[in-house]
CSV table of C-alpha atoms in Angstrom, one decimal:
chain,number,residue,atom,x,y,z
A,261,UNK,CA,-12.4,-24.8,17.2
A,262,UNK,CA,-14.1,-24.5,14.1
A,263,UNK,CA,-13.1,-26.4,11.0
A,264,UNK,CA,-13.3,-22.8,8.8
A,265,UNK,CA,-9.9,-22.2,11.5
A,266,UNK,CA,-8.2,-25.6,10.9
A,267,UNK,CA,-9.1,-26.1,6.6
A,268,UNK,CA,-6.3,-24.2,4.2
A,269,UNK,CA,-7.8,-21.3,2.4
A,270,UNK,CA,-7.1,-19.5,-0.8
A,271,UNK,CA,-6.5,-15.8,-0.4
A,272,UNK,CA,-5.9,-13.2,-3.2
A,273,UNK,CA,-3.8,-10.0,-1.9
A,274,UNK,CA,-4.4,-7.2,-4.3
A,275,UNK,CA,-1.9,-4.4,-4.4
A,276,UNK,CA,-0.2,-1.6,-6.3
A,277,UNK,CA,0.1,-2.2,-10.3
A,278,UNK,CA,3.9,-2.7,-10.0
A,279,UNK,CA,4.4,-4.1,-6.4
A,280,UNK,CA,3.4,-7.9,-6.9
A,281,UNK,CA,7.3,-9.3,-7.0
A,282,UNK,CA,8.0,-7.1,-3.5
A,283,UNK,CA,4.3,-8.3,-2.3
A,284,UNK,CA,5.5,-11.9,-2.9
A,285,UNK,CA,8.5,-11.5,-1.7
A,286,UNK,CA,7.0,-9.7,1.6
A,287,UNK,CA,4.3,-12.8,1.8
A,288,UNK,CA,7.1,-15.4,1.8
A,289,UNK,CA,8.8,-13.2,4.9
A,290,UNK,CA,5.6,-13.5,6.2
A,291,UNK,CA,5.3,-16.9,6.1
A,292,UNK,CA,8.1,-17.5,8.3
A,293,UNK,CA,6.5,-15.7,11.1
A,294,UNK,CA,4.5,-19.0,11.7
A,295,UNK,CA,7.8,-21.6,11.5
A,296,UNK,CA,8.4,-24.4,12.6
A,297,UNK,CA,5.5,-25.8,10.5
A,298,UNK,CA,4.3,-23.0,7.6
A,299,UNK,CA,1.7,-23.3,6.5
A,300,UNK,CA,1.3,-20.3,4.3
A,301,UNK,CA,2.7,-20.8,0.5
A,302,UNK,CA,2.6,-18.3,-2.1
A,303,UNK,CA,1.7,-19.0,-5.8
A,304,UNK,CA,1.4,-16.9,-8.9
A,305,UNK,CA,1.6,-13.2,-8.9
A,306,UNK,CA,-0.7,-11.8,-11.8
A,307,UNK,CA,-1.8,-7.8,-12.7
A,308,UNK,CA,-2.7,-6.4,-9.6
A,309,UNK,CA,-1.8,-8.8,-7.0
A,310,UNK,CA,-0.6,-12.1,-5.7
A,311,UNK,CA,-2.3,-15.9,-4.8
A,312,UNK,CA,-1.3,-17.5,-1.8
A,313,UNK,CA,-3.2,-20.1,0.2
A,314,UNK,CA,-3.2,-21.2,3.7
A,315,UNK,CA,-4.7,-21.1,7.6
A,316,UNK,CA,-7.6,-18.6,8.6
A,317,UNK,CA,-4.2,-17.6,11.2
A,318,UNK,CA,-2.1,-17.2,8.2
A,319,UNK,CA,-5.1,-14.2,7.1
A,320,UNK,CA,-4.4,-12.1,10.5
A,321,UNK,CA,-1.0,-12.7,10.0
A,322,UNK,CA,-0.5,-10.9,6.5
A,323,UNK,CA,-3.2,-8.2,7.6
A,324,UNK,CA,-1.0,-7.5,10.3
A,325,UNK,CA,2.0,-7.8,9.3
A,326,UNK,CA,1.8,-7.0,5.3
A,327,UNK,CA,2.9,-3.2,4.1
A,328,UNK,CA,2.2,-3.9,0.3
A,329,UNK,CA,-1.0,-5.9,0.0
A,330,UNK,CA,-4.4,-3.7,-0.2
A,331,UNK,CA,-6.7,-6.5,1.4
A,332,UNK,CA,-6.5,-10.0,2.2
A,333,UNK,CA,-9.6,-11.5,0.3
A,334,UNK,CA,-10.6,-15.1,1.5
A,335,UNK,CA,-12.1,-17.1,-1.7
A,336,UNK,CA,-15.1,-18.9,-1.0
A,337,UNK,CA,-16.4,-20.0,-4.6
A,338,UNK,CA,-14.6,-19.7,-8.5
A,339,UNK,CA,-16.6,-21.7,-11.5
A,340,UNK,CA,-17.5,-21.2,-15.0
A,341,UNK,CA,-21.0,-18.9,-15.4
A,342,UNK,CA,-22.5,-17.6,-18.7
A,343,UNK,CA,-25.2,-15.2,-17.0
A,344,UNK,CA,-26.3,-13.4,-13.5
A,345,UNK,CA,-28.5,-16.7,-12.8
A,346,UNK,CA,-25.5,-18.4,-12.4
A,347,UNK,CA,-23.7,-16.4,-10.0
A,348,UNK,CA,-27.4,-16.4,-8.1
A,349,UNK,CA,-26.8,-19.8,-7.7
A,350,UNK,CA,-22.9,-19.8,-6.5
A,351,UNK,CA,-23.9,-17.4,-4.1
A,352,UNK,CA,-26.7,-19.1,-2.8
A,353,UNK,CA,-24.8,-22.5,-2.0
A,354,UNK,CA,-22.0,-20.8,-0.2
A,355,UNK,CA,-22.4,-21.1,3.5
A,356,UNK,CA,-22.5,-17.3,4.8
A,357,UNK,CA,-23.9,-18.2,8.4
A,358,UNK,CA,-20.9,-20.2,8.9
A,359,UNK,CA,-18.9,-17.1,8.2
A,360,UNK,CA,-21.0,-13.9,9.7
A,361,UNK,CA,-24.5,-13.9,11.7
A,362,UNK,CA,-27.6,-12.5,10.1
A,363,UNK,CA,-26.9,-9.2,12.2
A,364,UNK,CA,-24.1,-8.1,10.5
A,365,UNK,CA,-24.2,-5.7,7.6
A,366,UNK,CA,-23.1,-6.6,4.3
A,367,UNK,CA,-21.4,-4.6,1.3
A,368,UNK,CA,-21.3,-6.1,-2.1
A,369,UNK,CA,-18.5,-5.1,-4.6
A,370,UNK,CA,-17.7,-6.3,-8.5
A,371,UNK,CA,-15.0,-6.0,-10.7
A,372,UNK,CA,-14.9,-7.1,-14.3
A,373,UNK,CA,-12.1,-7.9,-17.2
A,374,UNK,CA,-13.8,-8.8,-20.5
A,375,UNK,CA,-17.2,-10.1,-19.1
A,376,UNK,CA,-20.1,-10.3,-21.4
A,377,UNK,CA,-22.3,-9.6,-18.6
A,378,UNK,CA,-24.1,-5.9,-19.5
A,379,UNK,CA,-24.7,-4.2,-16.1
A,380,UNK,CA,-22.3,-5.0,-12.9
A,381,UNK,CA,-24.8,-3.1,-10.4
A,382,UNK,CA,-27.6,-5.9,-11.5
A,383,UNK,CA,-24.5,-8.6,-10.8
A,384,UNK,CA,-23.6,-6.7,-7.8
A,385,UNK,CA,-27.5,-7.0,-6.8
A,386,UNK,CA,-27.7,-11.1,-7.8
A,387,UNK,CA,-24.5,-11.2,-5.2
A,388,UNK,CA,-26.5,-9.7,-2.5
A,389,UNK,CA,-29.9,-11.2,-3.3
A,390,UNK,CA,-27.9,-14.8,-3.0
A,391,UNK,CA,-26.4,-13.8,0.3
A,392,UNK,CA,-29.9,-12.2,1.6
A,393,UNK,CA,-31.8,-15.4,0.7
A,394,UNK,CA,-29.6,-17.8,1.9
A,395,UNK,CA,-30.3,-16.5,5.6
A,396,UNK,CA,-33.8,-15.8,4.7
A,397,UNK,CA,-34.0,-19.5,4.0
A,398,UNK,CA,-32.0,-20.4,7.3
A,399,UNK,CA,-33.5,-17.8,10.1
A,400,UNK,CA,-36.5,-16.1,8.2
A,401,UNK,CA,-34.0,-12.9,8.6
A,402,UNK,CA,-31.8,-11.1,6.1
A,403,UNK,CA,-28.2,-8.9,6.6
A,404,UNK,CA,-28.8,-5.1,5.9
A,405,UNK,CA,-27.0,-3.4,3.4
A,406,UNK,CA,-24.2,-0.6,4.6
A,407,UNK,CA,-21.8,0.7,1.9
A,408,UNK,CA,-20.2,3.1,4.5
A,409,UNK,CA,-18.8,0.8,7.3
A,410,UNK,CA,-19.9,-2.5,6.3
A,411,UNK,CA,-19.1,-5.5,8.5
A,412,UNK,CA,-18.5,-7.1,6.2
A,413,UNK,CA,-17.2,-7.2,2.7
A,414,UNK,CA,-17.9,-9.3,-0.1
A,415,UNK,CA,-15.8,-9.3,-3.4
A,416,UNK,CA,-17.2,-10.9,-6.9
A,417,UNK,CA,-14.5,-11.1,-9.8
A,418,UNK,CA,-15.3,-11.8,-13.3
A,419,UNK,CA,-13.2,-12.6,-16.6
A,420,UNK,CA,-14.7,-13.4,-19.8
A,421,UNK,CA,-15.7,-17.2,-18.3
A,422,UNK,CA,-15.3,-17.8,-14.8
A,423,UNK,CA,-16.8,-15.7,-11.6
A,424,UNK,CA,-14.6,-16.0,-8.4
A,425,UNK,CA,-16.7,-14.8,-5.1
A,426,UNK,CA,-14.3,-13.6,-2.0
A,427,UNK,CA,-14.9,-12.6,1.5
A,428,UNK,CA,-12.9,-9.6,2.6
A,429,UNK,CA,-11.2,-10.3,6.2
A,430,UNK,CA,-9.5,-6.6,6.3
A,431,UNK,CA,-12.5,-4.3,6.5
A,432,UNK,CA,-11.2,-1.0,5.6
A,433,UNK,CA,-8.2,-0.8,3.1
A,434,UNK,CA,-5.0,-2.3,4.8
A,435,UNK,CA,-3.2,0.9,3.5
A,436,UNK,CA,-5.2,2.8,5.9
A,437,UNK,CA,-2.8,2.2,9.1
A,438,UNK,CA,-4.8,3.6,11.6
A,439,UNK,CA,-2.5,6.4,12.4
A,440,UNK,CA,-2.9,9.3,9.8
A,441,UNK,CA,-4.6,12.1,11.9
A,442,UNK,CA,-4.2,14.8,8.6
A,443,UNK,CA,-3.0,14.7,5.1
A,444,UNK,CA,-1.3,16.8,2.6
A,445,UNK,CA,-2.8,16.9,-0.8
A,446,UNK,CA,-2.9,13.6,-2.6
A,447,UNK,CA,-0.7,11.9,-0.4
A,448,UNK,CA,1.1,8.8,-1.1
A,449,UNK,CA,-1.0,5.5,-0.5
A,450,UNK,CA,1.2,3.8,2.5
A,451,UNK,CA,1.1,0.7,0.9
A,452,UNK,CA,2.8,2.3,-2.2
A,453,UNK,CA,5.4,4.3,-0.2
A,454,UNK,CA,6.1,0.8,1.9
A,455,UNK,CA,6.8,-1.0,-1.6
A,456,UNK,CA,8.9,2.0,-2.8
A,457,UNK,CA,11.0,1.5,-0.3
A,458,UNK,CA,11.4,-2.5,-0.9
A,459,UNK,CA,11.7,-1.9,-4.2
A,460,UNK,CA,14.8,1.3,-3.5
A,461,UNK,CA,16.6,-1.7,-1.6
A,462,UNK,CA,16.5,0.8,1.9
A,463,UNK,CA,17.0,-1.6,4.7
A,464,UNK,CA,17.2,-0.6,8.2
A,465,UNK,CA,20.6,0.9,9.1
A,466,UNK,CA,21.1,2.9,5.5
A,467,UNK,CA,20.5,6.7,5.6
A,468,UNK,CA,17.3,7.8,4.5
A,469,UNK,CA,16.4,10.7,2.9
A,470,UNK,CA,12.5,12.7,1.4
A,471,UNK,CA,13.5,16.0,0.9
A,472,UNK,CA,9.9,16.6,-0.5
A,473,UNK,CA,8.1,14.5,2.5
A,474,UNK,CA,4.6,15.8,2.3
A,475,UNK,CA,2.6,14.6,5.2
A,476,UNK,CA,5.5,12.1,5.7
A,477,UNK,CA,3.9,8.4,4.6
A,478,UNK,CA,8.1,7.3,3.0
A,479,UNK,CA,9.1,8.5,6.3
A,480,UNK,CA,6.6,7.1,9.0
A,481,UNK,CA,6.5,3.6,7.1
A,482,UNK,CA,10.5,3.6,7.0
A,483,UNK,CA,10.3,4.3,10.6
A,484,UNK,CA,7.7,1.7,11.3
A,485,UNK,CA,10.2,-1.0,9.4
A,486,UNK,CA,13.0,0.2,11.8
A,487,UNK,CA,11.3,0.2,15.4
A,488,UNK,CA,9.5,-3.3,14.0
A,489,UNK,CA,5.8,-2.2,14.4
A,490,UNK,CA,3.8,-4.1,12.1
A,491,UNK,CA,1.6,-2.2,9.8
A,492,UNK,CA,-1.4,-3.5,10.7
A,493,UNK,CA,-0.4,-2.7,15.2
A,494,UNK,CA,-3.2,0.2,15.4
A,495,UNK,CA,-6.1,-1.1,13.4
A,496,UNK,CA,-8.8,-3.7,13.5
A,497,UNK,CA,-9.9,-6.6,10.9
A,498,UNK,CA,-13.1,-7.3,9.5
A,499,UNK,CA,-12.0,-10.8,10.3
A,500,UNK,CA,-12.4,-9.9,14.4
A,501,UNK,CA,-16.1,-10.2,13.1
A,502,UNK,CA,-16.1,-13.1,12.0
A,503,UNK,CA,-18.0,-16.6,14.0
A,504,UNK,CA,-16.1,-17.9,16.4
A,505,UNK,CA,-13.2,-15.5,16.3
A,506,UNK,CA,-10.3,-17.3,18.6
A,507,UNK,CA,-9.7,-13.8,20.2
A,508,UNK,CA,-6.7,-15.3,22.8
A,509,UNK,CA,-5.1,-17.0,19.7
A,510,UNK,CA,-5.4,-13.5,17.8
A,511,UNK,CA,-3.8,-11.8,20.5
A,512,UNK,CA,-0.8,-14.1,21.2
A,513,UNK,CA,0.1,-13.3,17.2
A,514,UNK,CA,-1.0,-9.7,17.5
A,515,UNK,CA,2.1,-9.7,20.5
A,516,UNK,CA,4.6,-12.3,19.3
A,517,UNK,CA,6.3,-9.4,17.4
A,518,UNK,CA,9.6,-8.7,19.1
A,519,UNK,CA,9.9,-4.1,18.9
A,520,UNK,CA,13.6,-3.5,17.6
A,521,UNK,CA,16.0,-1.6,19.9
A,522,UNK,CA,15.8,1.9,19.0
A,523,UNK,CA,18.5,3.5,17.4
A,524,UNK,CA,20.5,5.8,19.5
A,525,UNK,CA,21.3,8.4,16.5
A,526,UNK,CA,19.1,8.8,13.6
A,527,UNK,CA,19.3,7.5,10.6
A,528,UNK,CA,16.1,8.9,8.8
A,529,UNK,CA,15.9,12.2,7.7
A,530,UNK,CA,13.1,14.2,6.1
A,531,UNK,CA,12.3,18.2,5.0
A,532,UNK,CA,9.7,20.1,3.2
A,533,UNK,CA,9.3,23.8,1.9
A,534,UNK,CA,5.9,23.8,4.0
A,535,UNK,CA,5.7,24.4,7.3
A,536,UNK,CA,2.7,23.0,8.1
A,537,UNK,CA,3.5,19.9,6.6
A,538,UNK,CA,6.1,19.4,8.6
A,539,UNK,CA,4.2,19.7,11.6
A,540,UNK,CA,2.0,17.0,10.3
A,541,UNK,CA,4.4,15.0,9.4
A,542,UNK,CA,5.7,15.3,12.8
A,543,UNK,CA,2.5,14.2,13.9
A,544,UNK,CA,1.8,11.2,12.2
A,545,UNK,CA,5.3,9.4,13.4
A,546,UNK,CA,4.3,11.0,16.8
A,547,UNK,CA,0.7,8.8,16.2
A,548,UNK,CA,2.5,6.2,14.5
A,549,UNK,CA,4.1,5.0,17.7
A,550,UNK,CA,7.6,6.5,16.6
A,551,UNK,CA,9.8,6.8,20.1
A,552,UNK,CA,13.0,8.0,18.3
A,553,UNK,CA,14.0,11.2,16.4
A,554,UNK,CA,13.1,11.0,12.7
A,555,UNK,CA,14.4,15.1,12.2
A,556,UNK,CA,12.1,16.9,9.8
A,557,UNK,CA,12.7,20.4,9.4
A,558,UNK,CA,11.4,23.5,6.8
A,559,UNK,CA,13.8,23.8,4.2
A,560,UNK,CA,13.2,24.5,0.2
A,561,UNK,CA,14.0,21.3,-1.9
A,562,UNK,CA,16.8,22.7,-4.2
A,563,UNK,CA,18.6,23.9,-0.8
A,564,UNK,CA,19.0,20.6,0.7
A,565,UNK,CA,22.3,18.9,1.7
A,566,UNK,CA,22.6,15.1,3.1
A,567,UNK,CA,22.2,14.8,7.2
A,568,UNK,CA,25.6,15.2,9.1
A,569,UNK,CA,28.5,12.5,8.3
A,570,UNK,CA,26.6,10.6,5.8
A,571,UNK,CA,28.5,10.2,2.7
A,572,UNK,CA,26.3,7.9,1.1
A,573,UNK,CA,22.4,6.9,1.6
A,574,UNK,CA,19.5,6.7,-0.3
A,575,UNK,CA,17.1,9.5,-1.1
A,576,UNK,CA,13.2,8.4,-1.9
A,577,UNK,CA,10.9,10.9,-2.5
A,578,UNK,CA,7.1,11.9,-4.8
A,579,UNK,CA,8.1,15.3,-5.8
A,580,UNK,CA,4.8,17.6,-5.8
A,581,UNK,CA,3.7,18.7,-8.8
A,582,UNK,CA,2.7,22.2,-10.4
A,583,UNK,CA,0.8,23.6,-7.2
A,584,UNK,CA,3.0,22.9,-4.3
A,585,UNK,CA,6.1,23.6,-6.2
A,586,UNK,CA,4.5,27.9,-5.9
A,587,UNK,CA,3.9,27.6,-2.7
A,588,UNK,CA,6.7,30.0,-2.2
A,589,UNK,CA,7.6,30.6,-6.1
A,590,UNK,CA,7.8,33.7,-7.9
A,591,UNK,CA,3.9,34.5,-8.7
A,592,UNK,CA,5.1,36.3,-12.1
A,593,UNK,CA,6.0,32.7,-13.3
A,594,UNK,CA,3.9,30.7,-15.2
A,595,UNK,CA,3.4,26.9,-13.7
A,596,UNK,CA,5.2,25.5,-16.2
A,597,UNK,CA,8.3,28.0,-15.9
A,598,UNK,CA,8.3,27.2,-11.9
A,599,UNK,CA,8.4,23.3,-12.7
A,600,UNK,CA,11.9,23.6,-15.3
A,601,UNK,CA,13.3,26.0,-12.4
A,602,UNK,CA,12.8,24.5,-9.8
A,603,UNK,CA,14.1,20.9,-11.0
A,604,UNK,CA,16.9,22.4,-12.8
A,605,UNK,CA,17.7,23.5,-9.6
A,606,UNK,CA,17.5,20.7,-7.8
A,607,UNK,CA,19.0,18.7,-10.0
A,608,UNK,CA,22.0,21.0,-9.3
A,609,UNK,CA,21.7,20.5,-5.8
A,610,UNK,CA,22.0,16.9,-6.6
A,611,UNK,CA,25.1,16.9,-8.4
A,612,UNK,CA,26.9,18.9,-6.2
A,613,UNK,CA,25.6,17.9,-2.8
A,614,UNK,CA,25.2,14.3,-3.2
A,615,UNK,CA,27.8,12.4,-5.0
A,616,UNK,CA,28.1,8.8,-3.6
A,617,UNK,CA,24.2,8.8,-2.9
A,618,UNK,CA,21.3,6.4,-4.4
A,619,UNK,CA,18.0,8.8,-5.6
A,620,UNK,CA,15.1,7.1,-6.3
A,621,UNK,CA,12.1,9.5,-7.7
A,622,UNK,CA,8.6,8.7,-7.4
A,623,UNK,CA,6.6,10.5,-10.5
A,624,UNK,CA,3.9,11.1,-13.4
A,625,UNK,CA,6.5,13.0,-15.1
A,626,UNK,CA,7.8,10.8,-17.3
A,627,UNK,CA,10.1,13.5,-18.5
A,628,UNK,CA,11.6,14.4,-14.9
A,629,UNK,CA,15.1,12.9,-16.2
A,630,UNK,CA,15.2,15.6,-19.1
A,631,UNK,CA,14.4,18.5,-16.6
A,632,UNK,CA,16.8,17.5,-13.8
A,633,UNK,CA,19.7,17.1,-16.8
A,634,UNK,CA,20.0,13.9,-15.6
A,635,UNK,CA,20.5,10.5,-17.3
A,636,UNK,CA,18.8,7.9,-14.6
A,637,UNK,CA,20.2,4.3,-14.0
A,638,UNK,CA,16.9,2.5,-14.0
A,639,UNK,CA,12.9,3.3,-14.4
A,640,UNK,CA,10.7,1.1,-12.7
A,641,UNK,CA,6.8,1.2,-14.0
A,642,UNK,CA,4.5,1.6,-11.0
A,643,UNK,CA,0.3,3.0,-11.2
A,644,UNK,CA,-0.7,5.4,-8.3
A,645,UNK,CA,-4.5,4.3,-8.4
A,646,UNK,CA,-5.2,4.9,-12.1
A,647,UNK,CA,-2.0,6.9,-12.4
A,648,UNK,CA,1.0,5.4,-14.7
A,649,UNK,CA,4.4,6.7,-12.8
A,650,UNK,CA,8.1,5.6,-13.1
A,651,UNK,CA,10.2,5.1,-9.8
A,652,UNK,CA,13.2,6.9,-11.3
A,653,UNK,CA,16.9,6.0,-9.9
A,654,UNK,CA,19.8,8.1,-10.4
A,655,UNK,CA,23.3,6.7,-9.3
A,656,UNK,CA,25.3,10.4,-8.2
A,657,UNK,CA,28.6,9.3,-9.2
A,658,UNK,CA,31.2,10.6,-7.2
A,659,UNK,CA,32.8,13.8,-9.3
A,660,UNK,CA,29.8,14.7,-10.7
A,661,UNK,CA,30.9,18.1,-9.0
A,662,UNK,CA,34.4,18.4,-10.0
A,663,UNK,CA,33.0,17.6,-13.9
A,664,UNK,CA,30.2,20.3,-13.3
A,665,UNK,CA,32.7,22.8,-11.9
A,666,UNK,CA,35.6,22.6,-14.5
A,667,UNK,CA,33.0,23.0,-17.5
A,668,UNK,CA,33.6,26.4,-18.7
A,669,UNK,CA,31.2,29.1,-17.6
A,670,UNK,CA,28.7,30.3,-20.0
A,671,UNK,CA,29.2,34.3,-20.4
């Protein structure tokens, strides 16, 4: 066995602008998966992600089991610079061919916060030059560069002093599951839906609700949570690349995870105005590995009720903006006038259809509380890529109807 598997490691896990107290939280669930003896601790949580440190087994473990984190990056080097010589020279001393052979294709990527350093593609280039000589030096051969499907991935961070250099064991993005066959327009990142969910308080058991479920991401990661599929079940690592990958030891983890029964009535629920997204939706669970009914059926927004016999449950959902809301609107209506209508209306619906239920709404629209005439409970700040959004919650007291109903009636 190779020391790299039996040394402790620092990781960074970037994820969602918003999600790093659920990540942490996740990542300390996580580390139980290896009791007796864990060996994975969590540290500080910071913009944009969360520091933990631990085994080369601990890595697999949070790409396979994590829902929140973006990547698992592996840190190999972090010191003071002052200019692109210096990170030459970190690079250099690290010991790649201990890590990946000469065969495998590299990708370099560099992000910044207040770095006096003018140009990151020359940085970027000093990266990969340090990398390419070092095996140069060693075997008179040098990685080739693929930006497409790299083998592997190397990350360089710099703040205004200090440059951190990371290898990525994921590969591709850990939000991409491995199941999505077809997508709606600008669908919800899996990872984001996963912590919108944590961070609603759905557990297992509770009614669930998207009444606006796209191509169905809230729904298939709700369902993945309840059958006990990891996220990571249908996808390979960039770490399954690396030297002397303990493939047996990989695979005992990879099946230590113990399926849930499945429920025998169901307890998710999900609808959209488009038919063919809820076909796709259909799909994906189908894809997803999902052996129980998750309904979904074709049904306007603002003519929803809750699923049979459930009197209370929560109700998570990214309501569409401008486009998708005309997909069967009134074409004499400008965009605008579609958007008030249509959450007026549903904000109705809401009201009167379900008092006793939890809604959590998932938008750009800051001012989605004002259209729905409703006052919400709590606004949580979350980013959507480069997108600012609010995770509003509205608590649907019970007699909001009765209060709506004996108002008097405007002539």
């Amino acid at each position: 066995m190779s020391h790299l598997a039996t040394d402790s490691h620092s990781y960074f896990c970037p994820c969602p602008r918003g999600l790093e107290a659920a990540l942490a939280e996740e990542l300390n669930e996580i580390a139980q998966f290896s009791a007796p003896a864990v060996t994975l601790k969590v540290h500080t949580q910071v913009p944009g992600g969360v520091h933990c440190s631990g085994l080369l087994s601990d890595a697999w473990r949070i790409n396979l089991h994590s829902r929140i984190a973006s990547r698992v990056l592996l840190r190999l080097t972090h010191g003071a610079y002052k200019n692109e010589n210096d990170i030459y020279d970190m690079t250099l001393e690290q010991e790649w061919e201990s890590w990946f052979p000469v065969s495998h294709t590299i990708r370099v990527d560099v992000t910044a916060v207040k770095s006096p350093l003018r140009s990151l593609q020359f940085t970027t280039l000093k990266i990969k030059d340090g990398i390419c000589d070092r095996f140069r030096d060693l075997c008179n051969e040098r990685p080739s560069v693929d930006t497409g499907t790299p083998d592997m991935r190397i990350v360089g961070f710099l703040d205004a002093h200090n440059f951190t250099l990371y290898l990525d064991t994921s590969g591709e993005a850990l939000f991409k599951r491995g199941w999505r066959a077809e997508t709606g327009d600008a669908p919800l990142r899996e990872n984001l839906a996963a912590g919108l969910l944590r961070t609603s308080g759905w557990k297992p058991g509770t009614v669930l609700f998207d009444p606006m479920c796209g191509s169905g991401t809230i729904l298939v990661e709700a369902a993945q949570i309840l059958a006990g599929i990891p996220a990571g079940a249908r996808r390979h690592f960039a770490f399954e690349k690396f030297n002397d990958f303990e493939s047996a030891k990989w695979l005992a983890i990879k099946g230590s995870f113990k399926p849930n029964p499945l429920p025998a009535t169901p307890t998710i629920f999900g609808s959209d105005i488009s038919g063919d997204m809820v076909q796709i939706a259909a799909n994906n669970l189908r894809n997803a590995g999902i052996l129980f009914e998750v309904p979904v059926k074709q049904i306007e927004a603002q003519e929803v009720k809750p699923p049979a016999d459930a009197e209370h449950g929560i109700m998570l959902t990214n309501p569409p903006y401008g486009e998708r809301i005309g997909v069967r609107g009134d074409s004499t209506l400008s965009s605008d006038d579609l958007l008030t209508a249509f959450f007026s209306a549903f904000g109705t619906t809401l009201k009167q259809r379900f008092a006793g239920w939890s809604i959590f709404l998932f938008s750009a629209d800051l001012g989605l509380p004002k259209l729905l005439r409703l006052k919400e409970a709590r606004k949580t700040p979350f980013f959507n890529g480069a997108l600012e959004c609010r995770l509003f919650r509205f608590d649907m007291v019970a007699g909001f109807n009765r209060r709506e109903a004996a108002k008097p009636k405007a002539e």
